Amino acid sequence: DTGVSQNPRHKITKRGQNVTFRCDPISEHNRLYWYRQTLGQGPEFLTYFQNEAQLEKSRLLSDRFSAERPKGSFSTLEIQRTEQGDSAMYLCASILLRDRRTDTQYFGPGTRLTVL
Amino acid sequence: AQSVAQPEDQVNVAEGNPLTVKCTYSVSGNPYLFWYVQYPNRGLQFLLKYITGDNLVKGSYGFEAEFNKSQTSFHLKKPSALVSDSALYFCAVRDGNRDDKIIFGKGTRLHILP
């Protein structure tokens, strides 16, 4: 088990372009989270999935953002018509939720997005 | 709604001295509390958690944290700091009575002086 992986690690794009990030969770982890982290701040919750179902979306997730986890394994986060304010580190985390006591989130290395 | 406060943006400690990184929380249900560490250009690494039981929780790399219900605190401690402990530390909380997300503090930068 190699942990949570994210691709790409870095993405530079021009304002107005669309970008897509991928997260591969730890194998068999049933819950997957997306966070955004800006400089000097802690991770801010964006959305999470239980298997393939998207259970909650933050108000931070505008209609330009969409996330999917089609087969309950990997997940993608797409940002349409990127803005400079979207520049941040996008973190993915996964857990195997068997009961609430065991929910330690394991994080990927993140995708750093820079919008020019 | 739950929240976390880390009152110090930065903590400076001499190598070999004990360190404390402060965290207070607010949650309506039972608190599940976590500490994570982040090194430059890396994701977050789990250090320790409190769910229930002993108020003193021991974690990775010699770190420990003490849950104090009356003060709603969960301070991170280490008896003897190493230069390699220099990093960004995040406290996080989850409402244990709800199937909910984890909320993070804004982080404290720990700087260990050689």
GROMACS .gro file of C-alpha atoms in nm:
model
  230
    1ASP     CA    1   0.000   0.000   0.000
    2THR     CA    2   0.163   0.321  -0.118
    3GLY     CA    3  -0.069   0.568   0.051
    4VAL     CA    4  -0.285   0.840  -0.102
    5SER     CA    5  -0.154   0.968  -0.435
    6GLN     CA    6  -0.244   1.285  -0.622
    7ASN     CA    7  -0.173   1.394  -0.977
    8PRO     CA    8  -0.043   1.624  -1.097
    9ARG     CA    9   0.172   1.756  -0.814
   10HIS     CA   10   0.189   2.100  -0.971
   11LYS     CA   11  -0.034   2.273  -1.224
   12ILE     CA   12   0.014   2.616  -1.377
   13THR     CA   13  -0.270   2.746  -1.588
   14LYS     CA   14  -0.400   3.068  -1.734
   15ARG     CA   15  -0.709   3.234  -1.599
   16GLY     CA   16  -1.020   3.102  -1.767
   17GLN     CA   17  -0.884   2.755  -1.840
   18ASN     CA   18  -1.027   2.436  -1.697
   19VAL     CA   19  -0.817   2.204  -1.481
   20THR     CA   20  -0.873   1.855  -1.342
   21PHE     CA   21  -0.696   1.689  -1.052
   22ARG     CA   22  -0.696   1.323  -0.962
   23CYS     CA   23  -0.679   1.151  -0.625
   24ASP     CA   24  -0.616   0.781  -0.570
   25PRO     CA   25  -0.700   0.688  -0.211
   26ILE     CA   26  -0.556   0.404  -0.009
   27SER     CA   27  -0.695   0.082  -0.144
   28GLU     CA   28  -1.034  -0.012   0.003
   29HIS     CA   29  -1.075   0.317   0.184
   30ASN     CA   30  -1.443   0.397   0.156
   31ARG     CA   31  -1.442   0.766   0.237
   32LEU     CA   32  -1.257   1.035   0.042
   33TYR     CA   33  -1.222   1.405   0.122
   34TRP     CA   34  -1.109   1.710  -0.074
   35TYR     CA   35  -0.959   2.015   0.099
   36ARG     CA   36  -0.814   2.342  -0.018
   37GLN     CA   37  -0.522   2.503   0.160
   38THR     CA   38  -0.406   2.859   0.097
   39LEU     CA   39  -0.088   3.014   0.230
   40GLY     CA   40  -0.097   3.063   0.604
   41GLN     CA   41  -0.420   2.874   0.652
   42GLY     CA   42  -0.523   2.528   0.755
   43PRO     CA   43  -0.697   2.294   0.514
   44GLU     CA   44  -1.053   2.401   0.435
   45PHE     CA   45  -1.309   2.132   0.370
   46LEU     CA   46  -1.452   2.121   0.015
   47THR     CA   47  -1.642   1.795  -0.022
   48TYR     CA   48  -1.641   1.429   0.065
   49PHE     CA   49  -1.757   1.094  -0.072
   50GLN     CA   50  -1.874   0.777   0.091
   51ASN     CA   51  -1.793   0.522  -0.177
   52GLU     CA   52  -1.931   0.685  -0.493
   53ALA     CA   53  -2.188   0.906  -0.320
   54GLN     CA   54  -2.103   1.272  -0.264
   55LEU     CA   55  -2.238   1.337   0.085
   56GLU     CA   56  -2.156   1.701   0.148
   57LYS     CA   57  -2.029   2.006  -0.035
   58SER     CA   58  -1.891   2.317   0.129
   59ARG     CA   59  -2.016   2.662   0.038
   60LEU     CA   60  -1.658   2.718  -0.078
   61LEU     CA   61  -1.735   2.484  -0.367
   62SER     CA   62  -1.883   2.723  -0.621
   63ASP     CA   63  -2.063   2.605  -0.934
   64ARG     CA   64  -1.729   2.618  -1.116
   65PHE     CA   65  -1.610   2.325  -0.905
   66SER     CA   66  -1.723   1.968  -0.954
   67ALA     CA   67  -1.601   1.646  -0.797
   68GLU     CA   68  -1.670   1.287  -0.888
   69ARG     CA   69  -1.587   0.943  -0.760
   70PRO     CA   70  -1.755   0.731  -1.026
   71LYS     CA   71  -1.658   0.382  -0.914
   72GLY     CA   72  -1.595   0.450  -0.550
   73SER     CA   73  -1.219   0.434  -0.598
   74PHE     CA   74  -1.030   0.732  -0.744
   75SER     CA   75  -1.178   1.080  -0.746
   76THR     CA   76  -1.143   1.384  -0.971
   77LEU     CA   77  -1.183   1.750  -0.889
   78GLU     CA   78  -1.246   1.982  -1.182
   79ILE     CA   79  -1.233   2.359  -1.176
   80GLN     CA   80  -1.387   2.536  -1.473
   81ARG     CA   81  -1.298   2.890  -1.584
   82THR     CA   82  -1.021   2.918  -1.328
   83GLU     CA   83  -0.965   3.245  -1.143
   84GLN     CA   84  -0.654   3.374  -0.970
   85GLY     CA   85  -0.828   3.319  -0.637
   86ASP     CA   86  -0.833   2.947  -0.709
   87SER     CA   87  -0.456   2.932  -0.663
   88ALA     CA   88  -0.400   2.700  -0.369
   89MET     CA   89  -0.290   2.355  -0.264
   90TYR     CA   90  -0.565   2.099  -0.317
   91LEU     CA   91  -0.540   1.810  -0.074
   92CYS     CA   92  -0.708   1.473  -0.082
   93ALA     CA   93  -0.752   1.244   0.216
   94SER     CA   94  -0.905   0.901   0.268
   95ILE     CA   95  -1.019   0.684   0.555
   96LEU     CA   96  -1.160   0.339   0.609
   97LEU     CA   97  -1.467   0.422   0.810
   98ARG     CA   98  -1.573   0.111   0.998
   99ASP     CA   99  -1.678   0.296   1.306
  100ARG     CA  100  -1.639   0.655   1.407
  101ARG     CA  101  -1.355   0.575   1.642
  102THR     CA  102  -1.119   0.468   1.368
  103ASP     CA  103  -1.143   0.767   1.139
  104THR     CA  104  -0.785   0.880   1.098
  105GLN     CA  105  -0.753   1.068   0.771
  106TYR     CA  106  -0.450   0.991   0.556
  107PHE     CA  107  -0.351   1.272   0.326
  108GLY     CA  108  -0.195   1.278  -0.017
  109PRO     CA  109   0.092   1.513  -0.110
  110GLY     CA  110  -0.144   1.764  -0.269
  111THR     CA  111  -0.172   1.937  -0.605
  112ARG     CA  112  -0.045   2.294  -0.610
  113LEU     CA  113  -0.246   2.506  -0.852
  114THR     CA  114  -0.117   2.840  -0.978
  115VAL     CA  115  -0.352   3.049  -1.190
  116LEU     CA  116  -0.178   3.323  -1.386
  117ALA     CA  117  -2.062   2.387   1.436
  118GLN     CA  118  -1.717   2.286   1.546
  119SER     CA  119  -1.412   2.513   1.542
  120VAL     CA  120  -1.046   2.507   1.636
  121ALA     CA  121  -0.820   2.786   1.756
  122GLN     CA  122  -0.443   2.780   1.748
  123PRO     CA  123  -0.354   3.107   1.918
  124GLU     CA  124   0.012   3.116   1.817
  125ASP     CA  125   0.119   3.167   1.457
  126GLN     CA  126   0.476   3.068   1.546
  127VAL     CA  127   0.652   2.905   1.838
  128ASN     CA  128   1.029   2.921   1.882
  129VAL     CA  129   1.203   2.667   2.107
  130ALA     CA  130   1.569   2.589   2.164
  131GLU     CA  131   1.679   2.239   2.074
  132GLY     CA  132   1.658   2.006   2.375
  133ASN     CA  133   1.396   2.216   2.553
  134PRO     CA  134   1.036   2.103   2.601
  135LEU     CA  135   0.783   2.235   2.352
  136THR     CA  136   0.412   2.307   2.366
  137VAL     CA  137   0.184   2.398   2.076
  138LYS     CA  138  -0.155   2.518   2.194
  139CYS     CA  139  -0.498   2.423   2.066
  140THR     CA  140  -0.848   2.495   2.191
  141TYR     CA  141  -1.166   2.366   2.037
  142SER     CA  142  -1.539   2.409   2.029
  143VAL     CA  143  -1.780   2.129   1.946
  144SER     CA  144  -2.135   2.053   2.050
  145GLY     CA  145  -2.096   1.676   2.079
  146ASN     CA  146  -1.811   1.453   2.189
  147PRO     CA  147  -1.479   1.588   2.060
  148TYR     CA  148  -1.257   1.378   1.842
  149LEU     CA  149  -0.925   1.562   1.833
  150PHE     CA  150  -0.626   1.526   1.601
  151TRP     CA  151  -0.279   1.667   1.545
  152TYR     CA  152  -0.114   1.668   1.204
  153VAL     CA  153   0.227   1.792   1.090
  154GLN     CA  154   0.313   1.937   0.750
  155TYR     CA  155   0.662   1.969   0.606
  156PRO     CA  156   0.732   2.206   0.314
  157ASN     CA  157   0.559   2.105  -0.009
  158ARG     CA  158   0.421   1.793   0.154
  159GLY     CA  159   0.080   1.670   0.257
  160LEU     CA  160  -0.029   1.637   0.617
  161GLN     CA  161   0.106   1.355   0.830
  162PHE     CA  162  -0.097   1.217   1.118
  163LEU     CA  163   0.066   1.250   1.461
  164LEU     CA  164  -0.194   1.145   1.716
  165LYS     CA  165  -0.561   1.153   1.808
  166TYR     CA  166  -0.791   1.155   2.107
  167ILE     CA  167  -1.121   0.970   2.078
  168THR     CA  168  -1.187   0.846   2.431
  169GLY     CA  169  -1.006   0.706   2.732
  170ASP     CA  170  -0.681   0.832   2.882
  171ASN     CA  171  -0.649   1.209   2.857
  172LEU     CA  172  -0.278   1.183   2.772
  173VAL     CA  173  -0.233   1.056   2.420
  174LYS     CA  174   0.104   0.946   2.284
  175GLY     CA  175   0.182   0.967   1.916
  176SER     CA  176   0.454   0.956   1.654
  177TYR     CA  177   0.806   1.100   1.689
  178GLY     CA  178   0.782   1.135   2.068
  179PHE     CA  179   0.490   1.376   2.061
  180GLU     CA  180   0.203   1.361   2.306
  181ALA     CA  181  -0.108   1.567   2.370
  182GLU     CA  182  -0.327   1.619   2.671
  183PHE     CA  183  -0.704   1.640   2.642
  184ASN     CA  184  -0.853   1.882   2.895
  185LYS     CA  185  -1.230   1.883   2.881
  186SER     CA  186  -1.286   2.167   3.127
  187GLN     CA  187  -1.051   2.397   2.936
  188THR     CA  188  -1.153   2.257   2.594
  189SER     CA  189  -0.787   2.224   2.508
  190PHE     CA  190  -0.569   1.968   2.336
  191HIS     CA  191  -0.214   2.101   2.355
  192LEU     CA  192   0.067   1.921   2.174
  193LYS     CA  193   0.384   1.856   2.374
  194LYS     CA  194   0.726   1.702   2.347
  195PRO     CA  195   0.978   1.674   2.633
  196SER     CA  196   1.288   1.750   2.425
  197ALA     CA  197   1.269   1.930   2.089
  198LEU     CA  198   1.474   1.834   1.784
  199VAL     CA  199   1.568   2.063   1.497
  200SER     CA  200   1.390   1.815   1.270
  201ASP     CA  201   1.064   1.894   1.452
  202SER     CA  202   1.055   2.231   1.275
  203ALA     CA  203   0.738   2.224   1.067
  204LEU     CA  204   0.379   2.344   1.049
  205TYR     CA  205   0.143   2.182   1.300
  206PHE     CA  206  -0.234   2.161   1.266
  207CYS     CA  207  -0.490   2.078   1.530
  208ALA     CA  208  -0.825   1.942   1.409
  209VAL     CA  209  -1.160   1.850   1.562
  210ARG     CA  210  -1.459   1.643   1.465
  211ASP     CA  211  -1.796   1.611   1.636
  212GLY     CA  212  -1.802   1.247   1.746
  213ASN     CA  213  -2.181   1.248   1.768
  214ARG     CA  214  -2.220   1.331   1.403
  215ASP     CA  215  -2.104   1.171   1.082
  216ASP     CA  216  -1.923   1.485   0.982
  217LYS     CA  217  -1.610   1.642   0.846
  218ILE     CA  218  -1.292   1.735   1.030
  219ILE     CA  219  -1.224   2.105   1.088
  220PHE     CA  220  -0.865   2.227   1.101
  221GLY     CA  221  -0.703   2.516   1.282
  222LYS     CA  222  -0.495   2.765   1.086
  223GLY     CA  223  -0.171   2.608   1.199
  224THR     CA  224   0.128   2.692   1.415
  225ARG     CA  225   0.477   2.710   1.273
  226LEU     CA  226   0.722   2.544   1.509
  227HIS     CA  227   1.081   2.662   1.479
  228ILE     CA  228   1.345   2.472   1.673
  229LEU     CA  229   1.663   2.670   1.720
  230PRO     CA  230   1.989   2.472   1.713
   0.00000   0.00000   0.00000
